[in-house]
Short mmCIF file of C-alpha atoms in Angstrom, two decimals:
data_model
loop_
_atom_site.label_atom_id
_atom_site.label_comp_id
_atom_site.label_asym_id
_atom_site.label_seq_id
_atom_site.Cartn_x
_atom_site.Cartn_y
_atom_site.Cartn_z
CA MET A 18 123.88 109.26 98.09
CA SER A 19 120.11 108.55 97.99
CA TRP A 20 117.55 107.90 100.69
CA VAL A 21 116.99 104.43 99.09
CA ASP A 22 120.78 103.65 99.13
CA LEU A 23 120.50 104.06 103.04
CA VAL A 24 117.85 101.23 103.03
CA THR A 25 118.44 97.72 104.12
CA ASN A 26 116.43 96.06 101.45
CA PRO A 27 115.77 98.41 98.53
CA GLN A 28 115.25 96.28 96.04
CA GLY A 29 111.31 96.55 95.50
CA LEU A 30 111.80 99.95 95.61
CA ARG A 31 114.31 99.97 92.55
CA LYS A 32 112.43 97.63 90.64
CA ILE A 33 109.23 100.21 91.12
CA PHE A 34 110.84 102.82 90.70
CA PRO A 35 113.95 101.60 88.11
CA GLU A 36 113.99 105.64 86.78
CA GLY A 37 115.36 106.67 90.29
CA PRO A 38 114.38 107.10 93.83
CA PRO A 39 111.03 108.67 94.70
CA PRO A 40 111.55 112.31 95.83
CA LEU A 41 110.29 112.54 100.01
CA SER A 42 109.23 116.01 99.32
CA GLY A 43 105.33 116.56 99.53
CA ALA A 44 104.77 113.28 100.94
CA SER A 45 101.10 112.22 102.97
CA LEU A 46 102.08 111.24 106.52
CA HIS A 47 99.78 108.36 107.46
CA GLY A 48 101.16 107.22 110.84
CA LEU A 49 103.68 107.47 113.09
CA VAL A 50 103.97 104.56 115.64
CA VAL A 51 106.81 104.34 118.29
CA GLU A 52 107.04 100.61 119.63
CA ARG A 53 109.57 99.43 122.24
CA GLU A 54 111.38 96.52 120.67
CA GLY A 55 114.14 97.64 119.00
CA PRO A 56 112.99 100.61 119.94
CA THR A 57 111.50 100.90 116.71
CA LEU A 58 109.99 103.96 114.71
CA ARG A 59 107.66 103.24 111.88
CA LEU A 60 106.48 105.83 109.57
CA ARG A 61 103.38 105.04 107.00
CA LEU A 62 103.31 107.30 104.08
CA ASP A 63 102.03 108.22 100.81
CA LEU A 64 105.32 109.30 98.52
CA PRO A 65 104.14 111.89 95.93
CA ALA A 66 105.47 110.08 92.84
CA TYR A 67 103.75 107.38 91.37
CA PRO A 68 105.65 105.13 89.29
CA ALA A 69 105.94 105.59 85.13
CA ASN A 70 105.48 101.98 84.71
CA PRO A 71 103.76 100.28 87.61
CA PRO A 72 103.24 96.71 88.25
CA ALA A 73 100.42 95.11 85.85
CA THR A 74 98.34 94.35 88.64
CA TRP A 75 98.75 98.02 89.85
CA LEU A 76 97.55 99.04 86.00
CA ARG A 77 94.31 96.54 86.27
CA GLY A 78 93.47 98.04 89.80
CA GLY A 79 93.14 101.69 88.70
CA PHE A 80 95.86 102.57 91.58
CA ASN A 81 97.14 106.07 91.59
CA THR A 82 99.20 105.90 95.12
CA VAL A 83 101.95 104.05 96.31
CA GLN A 84 102.33 103.81 100.01
CA VAL A 85 104.90 102.97 101.90
CA GLU A 86 105.88 101.69 105.54
CA LEU A 87 109.50 102.64 106.79
CA LEU A 88 110.50 100.91 109.68
CA PHE A 89 113.60 102.49 111.82
CA GLY A 90 115.70 100.29 113.75
CA GLY A 91 117.44 100.67 116.98
CA VAL A 92 116.00 104.52 117.60
CA SER A 93 118.45 105.89 119.99
CA GLU A 94 116.54 109.53 119.99
CA LEU A 95 113.51 110.50 119.12
CA ARG A 96 112.17 114.30 119.17
CA LEU A 97 108.17 115.39 117.78
CA VAL A 98 106.78 119.08 118.01
CA GLY A 99 103.09 119.58 117.04
CA ILE A 100 100.79 117.08 115.68
CA ALA A 101 98.17 117.34 113.13
CA THR A 102 95.71 115.14 111.14
CA GLU A 103 96.25 116.21 107.56
CA VAL A 104 100.08 116.29 107.12
CA ILE A 105 101.85 116.97 103.94
CA ALA A 106 105.69 117.04 105.07
CA ASP A 107 109.46 116.52 103.63
CA LEU A 108 111.07 113.87 104.76
CA GLU A 109 115.18 113.56 104.84
CA ILE A 110 117.19 110.34 105.27
CA ARG A 111 120.69 110.63 105.60
CA PRO A 112 123.68 108.88 107.09
CA ALA A 113 124.61 109.46 110.51
CA ASP A 114 125.84 106.88 112.94
CA GLY A 115 123.33 104.75 111.33
CA VAL A 116 120.83 107.01 109.96
CA SER A 117 118.87 110.04 110.85
CA LEU A 118 115.72 111.14 109.89
CA GLU A 119 114.07 114.12 110.06
CA VAL A 120 110.00 114.80 109.05
CA ARG A 121 109.07 118.94 108.54
CA SER A 122 105.31 120.34 107.82
CA ALA A 123 103.65 123.28 108.64
CA SER A 124 101.87 121.49 111.79
CA MET A 125 105.07 119.20 112.61
CA VAL A 126 108.52 118.11 112.94
CA VAL A 127 109.58 114.61 113.68
CA ALA A 128 113.66 113.63 114.10
CA ALA A 129 115.25 110.81 114.85
CA LEU A 130 118.59 108.46 114.91
CA ALA A 131 118.20 105.22 114.44
CA ALA A 132 120.52 102.28 113.46
CA SER A 133 118.72 100.63 110.51
CA VAL A 134 115.69 101.45 108.16
CA THR A 135 113.72 98.79 106.27
CA VAL A 136 110.92 98.61 103.47
CA SER A 137 108.24 96.94 105.61
CA GLU A 138 105.79 97.11 103.06
CA VAL A 139 105.00 98.88 99.92
CA VAL A 140 101.46 99.06 98.50
CA ALA A 141 99.49 100.71 95.85
CA TYR A 142 95.51 102.04 96.13
CA LEU A 143 93.36 104.28 94.56
CA ASP A 144 93.21 107.58 95.99
CA GLY A 145 89.97 109.36 94.99
CA GLY A 146 91.65 112.60 96.24
CA ARG A 147 94.75 112.31 93.90
CA GLU A 148 94.58 114.23 90.38
CA THR A 149 96.05 111.83 88.37
CA ASP A 150 96.63 111.66 84.03
CA ARG A 151 95.88 107.70 83.79
#
């Protein structure tokens, strides 16, 4: 089972990545927000892979990076150890009583249990620091 199979709304990711789910190893973590409503945990991250056949608007824009925001709803446990400004992490989303999340990097560990995970946003942009063959 892929992490995308655990998402409540996987259609957008499956359309952008028809060749298979994007990996979550080596993702660049941009933000982590905890909100009391739900309670929820929002993760904003750059995926390490770019689609082989991106949408035409992404091609026209010259984009090379896909950023997603994952919303974990009904969070019942959360643990955060360490913090840094430049976090390249490996993420694992697994089935549990709902879903479990683990984020691991050299400087930070996040672990959570939630009732669900939803993709709340998918965008593309040009990351000037990222190597590309496009």
